[in-house]
Amino acid sequence: MSGGRAVTGPEIDRLMTLLARLPGLGPRSARRVALHLIQNRETALRPLMAALGDVAERVRPCSICGNFDTRDPCAVCADPRRDDGLICVVEDVADLWAMDRAGAFAGRYHVLGGVLSALDGVGPDDLTIPALETRCAVGAVREVVLALGATVDGQTTAHVIADRLATVAPGLTVSSLGQGVPVGGELDYLDDGTIGAALRARRPV
Amino acid sequence: MSGGRAVTGPEIDRLMTLLARLPGLGPRSARRVALHLIQNRETALRPLMAALGDVAERVRPCSICGNFDTRDPCAVCADPRRDDGLICVVEDVADLWAMDRAGAFAGRYHVLGGVLSALDGVGPDDLTIPALETRCAVGAVREVVLALGATVDGQTTAHVIADRLATVAPGLTVSSLGQGVPVGGELDYLDDGTIGAALRARRPV
């Protein structure tokens, strides 16, 4: 009888629409989140606004590795306890975070920004492969660990990078993650134990 | 090896912590949402901040029914097409929205703000029961529909409200939602209580 008559104003509707577009949320969870925020204005809504504002104003990609941080170079690149001789190459920042949560790698990182894809027209210059070559050519890098997904595009990318690094830095060891990475699996969804095992079992390409 | 060394700064950590506290989200989905927001600053993060700001500044509970809106009285209470003679009593605003999505009720609402609970020490004056009595005593209300959950506390609350309204508004009809098989529900998945209730509420075809 009253279908189409709005009980929520445009402000709440807009909030629910934006929340429903976030990964993992749908219309139903967006409603629950919106209500939770309205009902907890001081303890949830305002702190979330402040945190979003901080991130929006201050977080930038690191100019060296591509990680997100308020500092540039980022906390990882600036950390003196990390080994400059090791670079772990990942597809995106989610993978960098996943690698580091495993706690099995104490070197530096390099975020590619994607993987090569003939289908999607992604070539080496669309990724940060040239920057990686520069880091390996001029730095004191001993080994590059290619921590890319065990997908066709991920493995193609690993081979292309290994070939190009062999040219610009002939003495460099290039390895890839070993056993433990499920075929077709994505790093961000792996448990820490699997990531750690894969890192220990890394092997030359 | 590098366990405990942060790759995300305090700003991103704080955002992920706040996101993980939202209903339906956990640490993993909070990470995904945080990265999505950082990577889509202009299309997701800033619009969400603006929407949260609008809601924080402008949305208030309606002084008549308890619904959330930027106006007071809210859109439901101010709508001239709705029947002043009907009030649907719900536990919270989520239930009000759910009732109205069904599009089967064209009266007004009254949000209790909870249900009576001896265990949690919630009495009638902790809810908006006195305000409901006032609305029924002075208004042109013909019927109150108690749309409360089929829990022990929900049904206790319904009985208390029915008793109190019988005192302050003797001519008033007080009803509650019918109980039975959910539309689209399969008998095999229903609990015994629901099947029993549906059987007691059987009607001629």
mmCIF file of C-alpha atoms in Angstrom:
data_model
loop_
_atom_site.group_PDB
_atom_site.id
_atom_site.type_symbol
_atom_site.label_atom_id
_atom_site.label_comp_id
_atom_site.label_asym_id
_atom_site.label_seq_id
_atom_site.Cartn_x
_atom_site.Cartn_y
_atom_site.Cartn_z
ATOM 1 C CA MET A 1 0.000 0.000 0.000
ATOM 2 C CA SER A 2 2.728 2.443 0.932
ATOM 3 C CA GLY A 3 5.374 1.081 -1.467
ATOM 4 C CA GLY A 4 7.700 3.719 -2.845
ATOM 5 C CA ARG A 5 7.052 6.116 0.030
ATOM 6 C CA ALA A 6 10.461 6.813 1.564
ATOM 7 C CA VAL A 7 10.946 6.452 5.323
ATOM 8 C CA THR A 8 14.606 7.464 5.074
ATOM 9 C CA GLY A 9 15.644 10.880 3.820
ATOM 10 C CA PRO A 10 18.104 11.478 0.938
ATOM 11 C CA GLU A 11 21.052 11.863 3.349
ATOM 12 C CA ILE A 12 20.622 8.383 4.841
ATOM 13 C CA ASP A 13 19.833 6.905 1.405
ATOM 14 C CA ARG A 14 23.042 8.353 -0.005
ATOM 15 C CA LEU A 15 25.079 6.946 2.884
ATOM 16 C CA MET A 16 23.529 3.488 2.403
ATOM 17 C CA THR A 17 24.162 3.600 -1.374
ATOM 18 C CA LEU A 18 27.849 4.448 -0.854
ATOM 19 C CA LEU A 19 28.277 1.803 1.854
ATOM 20 C CA ALA A 20 26.632 -0.832 -0.360
ATOM 21 C CA ARG A 21 29.314 -0.199 -3.030
ATOM 22 C CA LEU A 22 32.174 -1.153 -0.690
ATOM 23 C CA PRO A 23 33.723 -4.585 -1.298
ATOM 24 C CA GLY A 24 31.961 -7.298 0.687
ATOM 25 C CA LEU A 25 28.935 -5.153 1.573
ATOM 26 C CA GLY A 26 25.493 -5.318 -0.015
ATOM 27 C CA PRO A 27 22.246 -3.383 0.509
ATOM 28 C CA ARG A 28 21.357 -5.324 3.652
ATOM 29 C CA SER A 29 24.733 -4.958 5.394
ATOM 30 C CA ALA A 30 24.890 -1.308 4.274
ATOM 31 C CA ARG A 31 21.585 -0.668 6.083
ATOM 32 C CA ARG A 32 22.897 -2.312 9.240
ATOM 33 C CA VAL A 33 26.133 -0.326 9.092
ATOM 34 C CA ALA A 34 24.304 2.970 8.414
ATOM 35 C CA LEU A 35 21.961 2.431 11.376
ATOM 36 C CA HIS A 36 24.868 1.427 13.604
ATOM 37 C CA LEU A 37 26.692 4.641 12.661
ATOM 38 C CA ILE A 38 23.605 6.827 13.245
ATOM 39 C CA GLN A 39 22.924 5.177 16.589
ATOM 40 C CA ASN A 40 26.566 5.501 17.684
ATOM 41 C CA ARG A 41 27.313 8.989 16.444
ATOM 42 C CA GLU A 42 30.038 9.852 18.953
ATOM 43 C CA THR A 43 31.644 6.425 19.330
ATOM 44 C CA ALA A 44 31.506 5.170 15.725
ATOM 45 C CA LEU A 45 30.423 7.793 13.172
ATOM 46 C CA ARG A 46 32.634 10.740 14.175
ATOM 47 C CA PRO A 47 35.766 8.624 14.804
ATOM 48 C CA LEU A 48 35.278 6.953 11.398
ATOM 49 C CA MET A 49 34.906 10.370 9.717
ATOM 50 C CA ALA A 50 38.080 11.577 11.406
ATOM 51 C CA ALA A 51 40.006 8.435 10.393
ATOM 52 C CA LEU A 52 38.777 8.732 6.782
ATOM 53 C CA GLY A 53 39.782 12.407 6.751
ATOM 54 C CA ASP A 54 43.263 11.583 8.042
ATOM 55 C CA VAL A 55 43.729 8.892 5.414
ATOM 56 C CA ALA A 56 42.331 11.075 2.616
ATOM 57 C CA GLU A 57 44.612 13.989 3.475
ATOM 58 C CA ARG A 58 47.793 12.235 4.476
ATOM 59 C CA VAL A 59 48.163 8.754 2.930
ATOM 60 C CA ARG A 60 50.057 8.610 -0.380
ATOM 61 C CA PRO A 61 51.774 5.831 -2.362
ATOM 62 C CA CYS A 62 55.471 5.455 -1.494
ATOM 63 C CA SER A 63 57.607 6.709 -4.394
ATOM 64 C CA ILE A 64 60.045 3.819 -3.956
ATOM 65 C CA CYS A 65 57.935 0.700 -3.402
ATOM 66 C CA GLY A 66 54.287 1.748 -3.948
ATOM 67 C CA ASN A 67 53.064 0.897 -0.416
ATOM 68 C CA PHE A 68 50.542 3.326 1.142
ATOM 69 C CA ASP A 69 51.770 5.479 3.999
ATOM 70 C CA THR A 70 51.756 9.027 5.344
ATOM 71 C CA ARG A 71 55.526 9.119 4.941
ATOM 72 C CA ASP A 72 57.487 8.961 1.697
ATOM 73 C CA PRO A 73 59.632 6.805 1.733
ATOM 74 C CA CYS A 74 57.160 4.602 3.604
ATOM 75 C CA ALA A 75 57.766 2.850 6.943
ATOM 76 C CA VAL A 76 58.987 -0.284 5.147
ATOM 77 C CA CYS A 77 61.454 1.534 2.880
ATOM 78 C CA ALA A 78 62.690 3.689 5.781
ATOM 79 C CA ASP A 79 63.133 0.811 8.254
ATOM 80 C CA PRO A 80 66.912 0.381 8.853
ATOM 81 C CA ARG A 81 66.392 -3.173 10.199
ATOM 82 C CA ARG A 82 65.247 -4.460 6.816
ATOM 83 C CA ASP A 83 67.634 -6.091 4.344
ATOM 84 C CA ASP A 84 68.347 -3.850 1.325
ATOM 85 C CA GLY A 85 69.611 -6.885 -0.585
ATOM 86 C CA LEU A 86 66.163 -8.519 -0.792
ATOM 87 C CA ILE A 87 63.165 -7.212 -2.760
ATOM 88 C CA CYS A 88 59.807 -8.945 -2.743
ATOM 89 C CA VAL A 89 57.728 -8.109 -5.835
ATOM 90 C CA VAL A 90 53.947 -8.133 -5.295
ATOM 91 C CA GLU A 91 50.962 -7.358 -7.497
ATOM 92 C CA ASP A 92 49.297 -4.805 -5.223
ATOM 93 C CA VAL A 93 49.355 -3.302 -1.742
ATOM 94 C CA ALA A 94 46.912 -5.915 -0.387
ATOM 95 C CA ASP A 95 49.514 -8.559 -1.290
ATOM 96 C CA LEU A 96 52.276 -6.523 0.359
ATOM 97 C CA TRP A 97 50.244 -6.383 3.564
ATOM 98 C CA ALA A 98 49.458 -10.106 3.315
ATOM 99 C CA MET A 99 53.154 -10.960 2.819
ATOM 100 C CA ASP A 100 54.151 -8.875 5.778
ATOM 101 C CA ARG A 101 51.445 -10.257 8.067
ATOM 102 C CA ALA A 102 53.067 -13.667 7.527
ATOM 103 C CA GLY A 103 56.155 -12.203 9.210
ATOM 104 C CA ALA A 104 58.499 -14.357 7.107
ATOM 105 C CA PHE A 105 60.157 -11.669 5.017
ATOM 106 C CA ALA A 106 62.468 -8.939 6.298
ATOM 107 C CA GLY A 107 63.530 -7.273 3.053
ATOM 108 C CA ARG A 108 62.001 -4.488 0.957
ATOM 109 C CA TYR A 109 58.979 -4.615 -1.336
ATOM 110 C CA HIS A 110 58.036 -3.552 -4.830
ATOM 111 C CA VAL A 111 54.369 -3.122 -5.785
ATOM 112 C CA LEU A 112 53.805 -3.766 -9.504
ATOM 113 C CA GLY A 113 50.333 -2.238 -9.624
ATOM 114 C CA GLY A 114 48.918 -5.257 -11.483
ATOM 115 C CA VAL A 115 50.087 -8.123 -13.657
ATOM 116 C CA LEU A 116 50.804 -8.288 -17.367
ATOM 117 C CA SER A 117 47.705 -9.146 -19.367
ATOM 118 C CA ALA A 118 47.494 -9.413 -23.135
ATOM 119 C CA LEU A 119 43.711 -9.614 -22.836
ATOM 120 C CA ASP A 120 43.425 -6.368 -20.850
ATOM 121 C CA GLY A 121 46.252 -4.682 -22.781
ATOM 122 C CA VAL A 122 48.528 -4.349 -19.719
ATOM 123 C CA GLY A 123 52.176 -4.150 -20.813
ATOM 124 C CA PRO A 124 55.434 -3.762 -18.781
ATOM 125 C CA ASP A 125 55.289 0.037 -18.949
ATOM 126 C CA ASP A 126 51.792 0.052 -17.421
ATOM 127 C CA LEU A 127 53.305 -1.576 -14.351
ATOM 128 C CA THR A 128 56.291 -0.464 -12.260
ATOM 129 C CA ILE A 129 58.637 -2.935 -13.994
ATOM 130 C CA PRO A 130 60.992 -0.182 -15.303
ATOM 131 C CA ALA A 131 61.312 1.213 -11.751
ATOM 132 C CA LEU A 132 62.096 -2.291 -10.480
ATOM 133 C CA GLU A 133 64.840 -2.641 -13.109
ATOM 134 C CA THR A 134 66.341 0.641 -11.940
ATOM 135 C CA ARG A 135 66.249 -0.465 -8.281
ATOM 136 C CA CYS A 136 67.986 -3.729 -9.163
ATOM 137 C CA ALA A 137 70.540 -2.146 -11.517
ATOM 138 C CA VAL A 138 71.753 0.590 -9.179
ATOM 139 C CA GLY A 139 71.153 -0.872 -5.719
ATOM 140 C CA ALA A 140 72.862 -3.516 -3.617
ATOM 141 C CA VAL A 141 70.122 -6.035 -4.395
ATOM 142 C CA ARG A 142 71.142 -9.696 -4.144
ATOM 143 C CA GLU A 143 67.784 -11.401 -4.649
ATOM 144 C CA VAL A 144 64.345 -10.586 -5.995
ATOM 145 C CA VAL A 145 61.477 -12.775 -4.754
ATOM 146 C CA LEU A 146 58.560 -12.773 -7.179
ATOM 147 C CA ALA A 147 55.507 -13.185 -4.919
ATOM 148 C CA LEU A 148 52.881 -13.212 -7.646
ATOM 149 C CA GLY A 149 49.681 -15.200 -7.758
ATOM 150 C CA ALA A 150 49.758 -18.707 -9.267
ATOM 151 C CA THR A 151 47.535 -17.577 -12.121
ATOM 152 C CA VAL A 152 48.447 -17.627 -15.817
ATOM 153 C CA ASP A 153 48.933 -13.836 -15.880
ATOM 154 C CA GLY A 154 50.848 -13.899 -12.599
ATOM 155 C CA GLN A 155 53.272 -16.579 -13.836
ATOM 156 C CA THR A 156 53.669 -14.868 -17.229
ATOM 157 C CA THR A 157 54.549 -11.664 -15.390
ATOM 158 C CA ALA A 158 57.081 -13.538 -13.226
ATOM 159 C CA HIS A 159 58.835 -14.927 -16.310
ATOM 160 C CA VAL A 160 58.933 -11.558 -18.079
ATOM 161 C CA ILE A 161 60.393 -9.880 -14.981
ATOM 162 C CA ALA A 162 62.984 -12.662 -14.536
ATOM 163 C CA ASP A 163 64.081 -12.247 -18.192
ATOM 164 C CA ARG A 164 64.351 -8.478 -17.951
ATOM 165 C CA LEU A 165 66.220 -8.534 -14.626
ATOM 166 C CA ALA A 166 68.702 -11.079 -16.067
ATOM 167 C CA THR A 167 69.580 -8.402 -18.645
ATOM 168 C CA VAL A 168 69.932 -5.362 -16.386
ATOM 169 C CA ALA A 169 71.390 -7.130 -13.323
ATOM 170 C CA PRO A 170 73.128 -10.331 -14.423
ATOM 171 C CA GLY A 171 74.388 -11.403 -10.979
ATOM 172 C CA LEU A 172 70.957 -11.187 -9.364
ATOM 173 C CA THR A 173 69.129 -14.228 -8.004
ATOM 174 C CA VAL A 174 65.476 -14.214 -9.016
ATOM 175 C CA SER A 175 63.202 -16.598 -7.156
ATOM 176 C CA SER A 176 59.492 -17.198 -6.941
ATOM 177 C CA LEU A 177 57.285 -18.406 -4.105
ATOM 178 C CA GLY A 178 57.429 -22.154 -3.719
ATOM 179 C CA GLN A 179 55.049 -24.885 -2.716
ATOM 180 C CA GLY A 180 52.036 -23.848 -0.707
ATOM 181 C CA VAL A 181 50.518 -21.353 -3.134
ATOM 182 C CA PRO A 182 47.352 -23.027 -4.391
ATOM 183 C CA VAL A 183 46.920 -22.959 -8.175
ATOM 184 C CA GLY A 184 44.489 -20.181 -9.011
ATOM 185 C CA GLY A 185 44.812 -18.765 -5.500
ATOM 186 C CA GLU A 186 45.302 -15.130 -4.584
ATOM 187 C CA LEU A 187 47.802 -14.070 -1.927
ATOM 188 C CA ASP A 188 45.402 -11.837 -0.054
ATOM 189 C CA TYR A 189 43.209 -14.808 0.844
ATOM 190 C CA LEU A 190 45.969 -17.122 2.052
ATOM 191 C CA ASP A 191 46.625 -17.925 5.697
ATOM 192 C CA ASP A 192 49.905 -16.836 7.271
ATOM 193 C CA GLY A 193 51.284 -20.386 7.594
ATOM 194 C CA THR A 194 50.875 -21.060 3.880
ATOM 195 C CA ILE A 195 52.536 -17.780 2.962
ATOM 196 C CA GLY A 196 55.437 -18.531 5.290
ATOM 197 C CA ALA A 197 55.887 -22.065 3.891
ATOM 198 C CA ALA A 198 55.798 -20.761 0.326
ATOM 199 C CA LEU A 199 58.449 -18.169 1.130
ATOM 200 C CA ARG A 200 60.814 -20.723 2.718
ATOM 201 C CA ALA A 201 60.392 -23.010 -0.318
ATOM 202 C CA ARG A 202 61.202 -20.307 -2.855
ATOM 203 C CA ARG A 203 63.315 -21.503 -5.817
ATOM 204 C CA PRO A 204 65.195 -19.982 -8.788
ATOM 205 C CA VAL A 205 63.072 -19.299 -11.887
ATOM 206 C CA MET B 1 61.303 -12.734 11.138
ATOM 207 C CA SER B 2 59.741 -9.302 10.782
ATOM 208 C CA GLY B 3 56.680 -10.027 12.932
ATOM 209 C CA GLY B 4 55.335 -6.968 14.697
ATOM 210 C CA ARG B 5 56.979 -4.543 12.301
ATOM 211 C CA ALA B 6 54.162 -2.418 10.879
ATOM 212 C CA VAL B 7 53.827 -1.932 7.131
ATOM 213 C CA THR B 8 50.770 0.276 7.574
ATOM 214 C CA GLY B 9 51.010 3.543 9.462
ATOM 215 C CA PRO B 10 48.830 4.469 12.465
ATOM 216 C CA GLU B 11 46.320 6.339 10.249
ATOM 217 C CA ILE B 12 45.522 3.272 8.111
ATOM 218 C CA ASP B 13 45.587 1.007 11.197
ATOM 219 C CA ARG B 14 43.084 3.258 12.954
ATOM 220 C CA LEU B 15 40.775 3.249 9.909
ATOM 221 C CA MET B 16 40.932 -0.556 9.695
ATOM 222 C CA THR B 17 40.260 -0.917 13.439
ATOM 223 C CA LEU B 18 37.164 1.306 13.211
ATOM 224 C CA LEU B 19 35.896 -0.453 10.076
ATOM 225 C CA ALA B 20 36.382 -3.869 11.713
ATOM 226 C CA ARG B 21 34.041 -2.790 14.551
ATOM 227 C CA LEU B 22 31.118 -2.186 12.173
ATOM 228 C CA PRO B 23 28.399 -4.871 12.199
ATOM 229 C CA GLY B 24 29.109 -7.622 9.679
ATOM 230 C CA LEU B 25 32.737 -6.622 9.099
ATOM 231 C CA GLY B 26 35.826 -8.302 10.517
ATOM 232 C CA PRO B 27 39.580 -7.628 10.258
ATOM 233 C CA ARG B 28 39.825 -9.135 6.763
ATOM 234 C CA SER B 29 36.889 -7.267 5.226
ATOM 235 C CA ALA B 30 38.001 -4.086 7.030
ATOM 236 C CA ARG B 31 41.379 -4.376 5.284
ATOM 237 C CA ARG B 32 39.716 -4.832 1.904
ATOM 238 C CA VAL B 33 37.405 -1.852 2.509
ATOM 239 C CA ALA B 34 40.284 0.349 3.729
ATOM 240 C CA LEU B 35 42.398 -0.460 0.653
ATOM 241 C CA HIS B 36 39.404 0.094 -1.640
ATOM 242 C CA LEU B 37 38.851 3.513 -0.068
ATOM 243 C CA ILE B 38 42.537 4.485 -0.321
ATOM 244 C CA GLN B 39 42.714 3.340 -3.941
ATOM 245 C CA ASN B 40 39.485 5.155 -4.850
ATOM 246 C CA ARG B 41 39.998 8.389 -2.963
ATOM 247 C CA GLU B 42 37.874 10.633 -5.172
ATOM 248 C CA THR B 43 35.125 8.173 -6.134
ATOM 249 C CA ALA B 44 34.667 6.328 -2.826
ATOM 250 C CA LEU B 45 36.534 7.854 0.135
ATOM 251 C CA ARG B 46 35.590 11.535 -0.239
ATOM 252 C CA PRO B 47 31.915 10.882 -1.139
ATOM 253 C CA LEU B 48 31.643 8.571 1.891
ATOM 254 C CA MET B 49 33.183 11.233 4.142
ATOM 255 C CA ALA B 50 30.725 13.812 2.815
ATOM 256 C CA ALA B 51 27.753 11.479 3.330
ATOM 257 C CA LEU B 52 28.882 10.648 6.875
ATOM 258 C CA GLY B 53 29.285 14.367 7.596
ATOM 259 C CA ASP B 54 25.777 15.115 6.324
ATOM 260 C CA VAL B 55 24.298 12.354 8.451
ATOM 261 C CA ALA B 56 26.325 13.333 11.528
ATOM 262 C CA GLU B 57 25.279 16.981 11.303
ATOM 263 C CA ARG B 58 21.687 16.702 10.170
ATOM 264 C CA VAL B 59 20.048 13.388 11.061
ATOM 265 C CA ARG B 60 18.179 13.320 14.391
ATOM 266 C CA PRO B 61 15.564 11.024 15.955
ATOM 267 C CA CYS B 62 12.000 12.166 15.252
ATOM 268 C CA SER B 63 10.457 13.562 18.456
ATOM 269 C CA ILE B 64 7.131 11.851 17.688
ATOM 270 C CA CYS B 65 7.972 8.341 16.477
ATOM 271 C CA GLY B 66 11.744 7.895 16.966
ATOM 272 C CA ASN B 67 12.588 7.344 13.258
ATOM 273 C CA PHE B 68 15.825 8.949 11.999
ATOM 274 C CA ASP B 69 15.487 11.901 9.627
ATOM 275 C CA THR B 70 16.837 15.369 8.922
ATOM 276 C CA ARG B 71 13.346 16.750 9.572
ATOM 277 C CA ASP B 72 11.434 16.698 12.843
ATOM 278 C CA PRO B 73 8.651 15.504 12.584
ATOM 279 C CA CYS B 74 10.154 12.939 10.211
ATOM 280 C CA ALA B 75 8.961 12.173 6.654
ATOM 281 C CA VAL B 76 6.663 9.410 7.964
ATOM 282 C CA CYS B 77 5.027 11.535 10.664
ATOM 283 C CA ALA B 78 4.685 14.504 8.260
ATOM 284 C CA ASP B 79 3.225 12.470 5.364
ATOM 285 C CA PRO B 80 -0.468 13.550 4.962
ATOM 286 C CA ARG B 81 -1.294 10.366 3.010
ATOM 287 C CA ARG B 82 -0.693 8.148 6.002
ATOM 288 C CA ASP B 83 -3.504 7.022 8.314
ATOM 289 C CA ASP B 84 -3.352 8.785 11.709
ATOM 290 C CA GLY B 85 -5.622 6.105 13.154
ATOM 291 C CA LEU B 86 -3.014 3.325 12.869
ATOM 292 C CA ILE B 87 0.234 3.061 14.836
ATOM 293 C CA CYS B 88 2.721 0.242 14.312
ATOM 294 C CA VAL B 89 4.952 -0.297 17.364
ATOM 295 C CA VAL B 90 8.465 -1.579 16.587
ATOM 296 C CA GLU B 91 11.526 -2.329 18.691
ATOM 297 C CA ASP B 92 14.015 -0.191 16.753
ATOM 298 C CA VAL B 93 14.488 1.875 13.599
ATOM 299 C CA ALA B 94 15.798 -1.150 11.659
ATOM 300 C CA ASP B 95 12.402 -2.804 12.240
ATOM 301 C CA LEU B 96 10.599 0.372 11.155
ATOM 302 C CA TRP B 97 12.538 0.352 7.880
ATOM 303 C CA ALA B 98 11.899 -3.389 7.422
ATOM 304 C CA MET B 99 8.142 -2.933 7.999
ATOM 305 C CA ASP B 100 8.000 -0.110 5.522
ATOM 306 C CA ARG B 101 9.999 -1.942 2.838
ATOM 307 C CA ALA B 102 7.237 -4.545 2.904
ATOM 308 C CA GLY B 103 4.919 -1.768 1.706
ATOM 309 C CA ALA B 104 1.956 -3.302 3.534
ATOM 310 C CA PHE B 105 1.421 -0.659 6.207
ATOM 311 C CA ALA B 106 0.285 2.918 5.561
ATOM 312 C CA GLY B 107 -0.111 4.211 9.118
ATOM 313 C CA ARG B 108 2.321 5.836 11.561
ATOM 314 C CA TYR B 109 5.079 4.214 13.608
ATOM 315 C CA HIS B 110 6.345 4.219 17.171
ATOM 316 C CA VAL B 111 9.912 3.117 17.948
ATOM 317 C CA LEU B 112 10.224 1.650 21.466
ATOM 318 C CA GLY B 113 14.012 1.763 21.609
ATOM 319 C CA GLY B 114 14.220 -1.826 22.867
ATOM 320 C CA VAL B 115 12.116 -4.420 24.631
ATOM 321 C CA LEU B 116 11.398 -4.957 28.313
ATOM 322 C CA SER B 117 13.953 -7.211 29.950
ATOM 323 C CA ALA B 118 14.070 -8.164 33.618
ATOM 324 C CA LEU B 119 17.516 -9.667 33.056
ATOM 325 C CA ASP B 120 18.980 -6.459 31.582
ATOM 326 C CA GLY B 121 16.953 -4.204 33.923
ATOM 327 C CA VAL B 122 14.940 -2.563 31.112
ATOM 328 C CA GLY B 123 11.603 -1.260 32.440
ATOM 329 C CA PRO B 124 8.727 0.603 30.723
ATOM 330 C CA ASP B 125 10.237 4.023 31.504
ATOM 331 C CA ASP B 126 13.504 3.052 29.773
ATOM 332 C CA LEU B 127 11.493 2.626 26.578
ATOM 333 C CA THR B 128 9.102 5.098 24.899
ATOM 334 C CA ILE B 129 6.024 3.369 26.356
ATOM 335 C CA PRO B 130 4.835 6.511 28.254
ATOM 336 C CA ALA B 131 5.031 8.527 24.994
ATOM 337 C CA LEU B 132 3.034 5.808 23.219
ATOM 338 C CA GLU B 133 0.350 6.020 25.930
ATOM 339 C CA THR B 134 0.152 9.781 25.437
ATOM 340 C CA ARG B 135 -0.161 9.399 21.637
ATOM 341 C CA CYS B 136 -2.983 6.860 22.075
ATOM 342 C CA ALA B 137 -4.792 8.808 24.839
ATOM 343 C CA VAL B 138 -4.940 12.177 23.056
ATOM 344 C CA GLY B 139 -4.897 11.200 19.382
ATOM 345 C CA ALA B 140 -7.411 9.793 16.954
ATOM 346 C CA VAL B 141 -5.785 6.368 17.125
ATOM 347 C CA ARG B 142 -8.094 3.420 16.347
ATOM 348 C CA GLU B 143 -5.590 0.547 16.294
ATOM 349 C CA VAL B 144 -2.083 -0.217 17.543
ATOM 350 C CA VAL B 145 -0.225 -3.040 15.765
ATOM 351 C CA LEU B 146 2.508 -4.525 17.966
ATOM 352 C CA ALA B 147 5.203 -5.640 15.501
ATOM 353 C CA LEU B 148 7.625 -7.046 18.070
ATOM 354 C CA GLY B 149 9.899 -10.050 17.761
ATOM 355 C CA ALA B 150 8.546 -13.501 18.641
ATOM 356 C CA THR B 151 11.025 -13.786 21.514
ATOM 357 C CA VAL B 152 10.160 -14.127 25.207
ATOM 358 C CA ASP B 153 11.083 -10.477 25.869
ATOM 359 C CA GLY B 154 9.269 -9.289 22.729
ATOM 360 C CA GLN B 155 6.066 -11.079 23.672
ATOM 361 C CA THR B 156 6.309 -9.924 27.325
ATOM 362 C CA THR B 157 6.661 -6.350 26.063
ATOM 363 C CA ALA B 158 3.638 -6.796 23.793
ATOM 364 C CA HIS B 159 1.496 -7.978 26.719
ATOM 365 C CA VAL B 160 2.609 -5.135 28.996
ATOM 366 C CA ILE B 161 1.864 -2.544 26.299
ATOM 367 C CA ALA B 162 -1.545 -4.089 25.565
ATOM 368 C CA ASP B 163 -2.426 -3.956 29.292
ATOM 369 C CA ARG B 164 -1.307 -0.354 29.713
ATOM 370 C CA LEU B 165 -3.074 0.847 26.544
ATOM 371 C CA ALA B 166 -6.308 -0.844 27.703
ATOM 372 C CA THR B 167 -6.158 1.476 30.744
ATOM 373 C CA VAL B 168 -5.382 4.792 29.029
ATOM 374 C CA ALA B 169 -7.387 4.219 25.805
ATOM 375 C CA PRO B 170 -10.166 1.730 26.493
ATOM 376 C CA GLY B 171 -11.733 1.794 22.987
ATOM 377 C CA LEU B 172 -8.430 1.051 21.231
ATOM 378 C CA THR B 173 -7.841 -2.160 19.235
ATOM 379 C CA VAL B 174 -4.421 -3.681 19.983
ATOM 380 C CA SER B 175 -3.200 -6.388 17.599
ATOM 381 C CA SER B 176 0.041 -8.221 16.983
ATOM 382 C CA LEU B 177 1.637 -9.637 13.814
ATOM 383 C CA GLY B 178 0.326 -13.019 12.705
ATOM 384 C CA GLN B 179 2.646 -15.954 13.199
ATOM 385 C CA GLY B 180 3.222 -18.738 10.724
ATOM 386 C CA VAL B 181 5.271 -20.026 7.809
ATOM 387 C CA PRO B 182 7.444 -17.323 6.178
ATOM 388 C CA VAL B 183 6.582 -16.666 2.538
ATOM 389 C CA GLY B 184 8.947 -18.805 0.455
ATOM 390 C CA GLY B 185 9.900 -20.808 3.542
ATOM 391 C CA GLU B 186 10.205 -24.584 3.481
ATOM 392 C CA LEU B 187 8.661 -26.578 6.311
ATOM 393 C CA ASP B 188 11.732 -28.766 6.598
ATOM 394 C CA TYR B 189 13.841 -25.782 7.706
ATOM 395 C CA LEU B 190 11.380 -24.322 10.227
ATOM 396 C CA ASP B 191 11.692 -24.758 13.956
ATOM 397 C CA ASP B 192 8.989 -26.614 15.889
ATOM 398 C CA GLY B 193 7.696 -23.441 17.534
ATOM 399 C CA THR B 194 7.004 -21.782 14.175
ATOM 400 C CA ILE B 195 5.304 -24.895 12.793
ATOM 401 C CA GLY B 196 3.133 -25.099 15.913
ATOM 402 C CA ALA B 197 2.229 -21.416 15.653
ATOM 403 C CA ALA B 198 1.419 -21.785 11.944
ATOM 404 C CA LEU B 199 -0.817 -24.758 12.696
ATOM 405 C CA ARG B 200 -2.686 -22.862 15.421
ATOM 406 C CA ALA B 201 -3.110 -19.911 13.013
ATOM 407 C CA ARG B 202 -4.494 -22.128 10.216
ATOM 408 C CA ARG B 203 -7.359 -20.718 8.163
ATOM 409 C CA PRO B 204 -9.792 -22.028 5.529
ATOM 410 C CA VAL B 205 -8.427 -22.020 1.962
#
